[in-house]
mmCIF file of C-alpha atoms in Angstrom:
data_model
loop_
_atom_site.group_PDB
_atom_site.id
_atom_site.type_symbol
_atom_site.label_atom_id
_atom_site.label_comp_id
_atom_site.label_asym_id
_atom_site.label_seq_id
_atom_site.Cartn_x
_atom_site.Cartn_y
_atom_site.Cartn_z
ATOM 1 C CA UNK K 45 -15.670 19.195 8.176
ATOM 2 C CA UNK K 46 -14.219 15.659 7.781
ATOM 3 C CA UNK K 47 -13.667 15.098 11.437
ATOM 4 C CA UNK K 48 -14.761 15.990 14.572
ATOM 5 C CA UNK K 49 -14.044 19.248 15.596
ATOM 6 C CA UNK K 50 -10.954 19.490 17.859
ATOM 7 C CA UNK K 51 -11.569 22.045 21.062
ATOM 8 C CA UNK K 52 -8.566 22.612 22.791
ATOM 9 C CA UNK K 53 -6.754 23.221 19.153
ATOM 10 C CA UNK K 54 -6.285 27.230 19.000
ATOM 11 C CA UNK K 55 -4.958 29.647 16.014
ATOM 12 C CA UNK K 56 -1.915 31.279 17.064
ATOM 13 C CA UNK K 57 -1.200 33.405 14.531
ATOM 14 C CA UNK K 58 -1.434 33.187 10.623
ATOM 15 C CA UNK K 59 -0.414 35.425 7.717
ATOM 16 C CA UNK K 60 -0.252 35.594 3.803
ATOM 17 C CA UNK K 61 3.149 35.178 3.336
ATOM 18 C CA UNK K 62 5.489 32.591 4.489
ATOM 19 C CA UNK K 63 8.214 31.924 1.635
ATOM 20 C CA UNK K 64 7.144 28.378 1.385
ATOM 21 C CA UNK K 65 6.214 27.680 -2.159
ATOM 22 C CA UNK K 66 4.845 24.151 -1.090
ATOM 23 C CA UNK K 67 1.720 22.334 0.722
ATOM 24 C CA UNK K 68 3.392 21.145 4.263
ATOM 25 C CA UNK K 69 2.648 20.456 7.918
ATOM 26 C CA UNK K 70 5.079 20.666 10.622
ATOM 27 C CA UNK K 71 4.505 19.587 13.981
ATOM 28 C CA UNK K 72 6.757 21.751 16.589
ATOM 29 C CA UNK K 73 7.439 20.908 19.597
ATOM 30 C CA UNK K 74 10.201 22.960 21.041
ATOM 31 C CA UNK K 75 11.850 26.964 20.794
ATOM 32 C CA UNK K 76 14.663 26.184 18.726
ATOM 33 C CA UNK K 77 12.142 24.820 15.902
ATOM 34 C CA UNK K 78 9.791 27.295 16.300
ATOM 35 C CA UNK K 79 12.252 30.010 15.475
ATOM 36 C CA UNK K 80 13.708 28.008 12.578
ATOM 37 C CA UNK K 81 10.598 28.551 10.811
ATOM 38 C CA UNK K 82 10.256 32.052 11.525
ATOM 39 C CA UNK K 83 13.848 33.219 10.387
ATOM 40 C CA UNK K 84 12.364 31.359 7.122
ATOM 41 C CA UNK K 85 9.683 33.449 7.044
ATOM 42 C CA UNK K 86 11.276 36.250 8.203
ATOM 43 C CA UNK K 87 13.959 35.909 5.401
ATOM 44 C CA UNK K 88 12.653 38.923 3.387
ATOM 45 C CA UNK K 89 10.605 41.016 5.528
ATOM 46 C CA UNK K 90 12.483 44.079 7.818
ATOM 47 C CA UNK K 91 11.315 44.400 10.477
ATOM 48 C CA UNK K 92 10.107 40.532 10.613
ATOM 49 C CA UNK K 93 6.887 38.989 12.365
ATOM 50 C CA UNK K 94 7.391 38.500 15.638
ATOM 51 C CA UNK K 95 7.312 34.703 17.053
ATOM 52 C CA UNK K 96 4.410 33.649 18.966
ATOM 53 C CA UNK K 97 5.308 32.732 22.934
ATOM 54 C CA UNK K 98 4.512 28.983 23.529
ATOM 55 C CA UNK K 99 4.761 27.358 26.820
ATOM 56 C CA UNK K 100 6.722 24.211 25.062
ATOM 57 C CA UNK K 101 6.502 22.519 28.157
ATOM 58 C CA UNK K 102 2.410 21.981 28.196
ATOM 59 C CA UNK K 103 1.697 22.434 24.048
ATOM 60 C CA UNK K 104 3.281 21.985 20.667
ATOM 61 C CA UNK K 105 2.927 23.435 17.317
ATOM 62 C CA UNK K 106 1.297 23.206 14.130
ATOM 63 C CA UNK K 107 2.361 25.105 11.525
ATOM 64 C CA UNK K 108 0.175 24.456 8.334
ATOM 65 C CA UNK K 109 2.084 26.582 4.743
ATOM 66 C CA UNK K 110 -0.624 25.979 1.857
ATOM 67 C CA UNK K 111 1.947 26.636 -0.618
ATOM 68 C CA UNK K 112 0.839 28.770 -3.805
ATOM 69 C CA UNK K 113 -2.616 30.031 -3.025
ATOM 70 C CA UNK K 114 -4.916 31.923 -5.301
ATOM 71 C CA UNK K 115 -7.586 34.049 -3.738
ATOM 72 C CA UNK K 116 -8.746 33.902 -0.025
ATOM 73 C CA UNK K 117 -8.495 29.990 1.601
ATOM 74 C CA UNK K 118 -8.261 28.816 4.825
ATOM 75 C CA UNK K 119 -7.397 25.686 6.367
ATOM 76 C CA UNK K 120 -9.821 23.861 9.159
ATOM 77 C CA UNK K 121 -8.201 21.411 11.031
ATOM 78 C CA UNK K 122 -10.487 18.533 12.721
ATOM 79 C CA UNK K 123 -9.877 14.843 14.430
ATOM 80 C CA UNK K 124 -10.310 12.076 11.674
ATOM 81 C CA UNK K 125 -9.214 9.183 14.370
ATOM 82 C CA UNK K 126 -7.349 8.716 17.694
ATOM 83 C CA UNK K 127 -6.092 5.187 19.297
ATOM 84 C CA UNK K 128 -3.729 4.696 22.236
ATOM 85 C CA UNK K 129 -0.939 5.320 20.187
ATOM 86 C CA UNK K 130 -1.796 7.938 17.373
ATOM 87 C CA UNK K 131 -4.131 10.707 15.932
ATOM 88 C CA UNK K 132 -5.071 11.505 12.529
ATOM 89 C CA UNK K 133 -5.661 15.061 11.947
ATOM 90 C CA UNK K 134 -8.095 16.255 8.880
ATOM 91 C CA UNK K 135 -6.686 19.525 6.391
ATOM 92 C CA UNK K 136 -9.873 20.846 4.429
ATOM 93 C CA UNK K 137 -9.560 24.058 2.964
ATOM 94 C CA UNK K 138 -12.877 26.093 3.321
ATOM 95 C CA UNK K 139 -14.067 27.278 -0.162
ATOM 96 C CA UNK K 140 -13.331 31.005 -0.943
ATOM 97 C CA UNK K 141 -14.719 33.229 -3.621
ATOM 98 C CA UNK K 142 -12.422 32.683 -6.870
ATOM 99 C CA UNK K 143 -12.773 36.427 -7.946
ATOM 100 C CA UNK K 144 -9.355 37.518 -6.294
ATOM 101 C CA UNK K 145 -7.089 36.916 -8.593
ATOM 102 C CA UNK K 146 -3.884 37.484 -6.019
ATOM 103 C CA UNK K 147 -1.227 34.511 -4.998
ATOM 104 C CA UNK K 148 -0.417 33.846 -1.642
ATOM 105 C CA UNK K 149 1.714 31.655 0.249
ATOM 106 C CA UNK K 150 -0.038 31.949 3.583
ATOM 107 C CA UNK K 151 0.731 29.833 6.717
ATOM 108 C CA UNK K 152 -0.999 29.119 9.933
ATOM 109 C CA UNK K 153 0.293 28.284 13.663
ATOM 110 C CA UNK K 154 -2.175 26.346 16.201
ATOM 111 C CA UNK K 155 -1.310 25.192 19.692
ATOM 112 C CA UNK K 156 -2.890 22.153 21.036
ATOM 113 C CA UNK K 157 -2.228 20.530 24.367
ATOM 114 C CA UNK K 158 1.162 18.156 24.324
ATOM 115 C CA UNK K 159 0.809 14.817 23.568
ATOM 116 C CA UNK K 160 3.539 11.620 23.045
ATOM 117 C CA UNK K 161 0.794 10.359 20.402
ATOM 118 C CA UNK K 162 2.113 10.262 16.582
ATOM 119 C CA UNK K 163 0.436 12.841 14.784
ATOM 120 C CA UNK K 164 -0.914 12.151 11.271
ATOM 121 C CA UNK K 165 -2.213 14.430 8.563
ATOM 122 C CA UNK K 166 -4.436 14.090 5.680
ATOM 123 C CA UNK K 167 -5.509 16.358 3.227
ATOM 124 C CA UNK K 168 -9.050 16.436 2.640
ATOM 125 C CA UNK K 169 -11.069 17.421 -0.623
ATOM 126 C CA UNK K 170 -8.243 19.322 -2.029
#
């Protein structure tokens, strides 16, 4: 990894097809944004995933859509910096077997404790 490894950052939930065609990062921090997302992804399945209970009020989001994914990749998320006032937050994708020859869109949710630090993220080695 790129970073140090962040412990209090847990996977949520994640699954191989979010509707999202493109790479991007949201950070959530309330309900109301949480379930925006979902009744995206939700858009075309019946009956749709169900949305992950947060306690808004002690963590926030992140919600990491790779876009157009062939084969099997994950993200890893680690710490590339942190000041006072912000954190930088490393995306690596872990290296997968290139056999499978199925697209994905997949997309991941993490929780990590609340913070009122500006949250960066880079992509790394993609």
């Amino acid at each position: 990894m790129a970073g140090e490894e962040m412990e209090n950052l847990i996977l949520v939930t994640s699954d191989g097809y979010s509707g999202i065609a493109e790479y991007e990062v949201m950070l959530i921090k309330d309900t109301k944004s949480l379930n925006k997302f979902y009744s995206q992804v939700n858009k075309t399945r019946k009956p749709g995933l169900p949305v992950p209970m947060l306690d808004f009020s002690k963590e926030m989001a992140i919600v990491v859509c790779l876009g157009e994914q062939k084969g099997e990749r994950t993200p890893q998320l680690s710490q590339l910096s942190e000041t006072e006032e912000e954190r930088t937050i490393a995306i690596e994708l872990s290296d997968s077997e290139k056999t499978e020859s199925y697209i994905s869109y997949p997309f991941y949710v993490y929780k990590l404790p609340i913070s009122s630090k500006t949250i960066n993220f880079q992509k790394v080695g993609w």
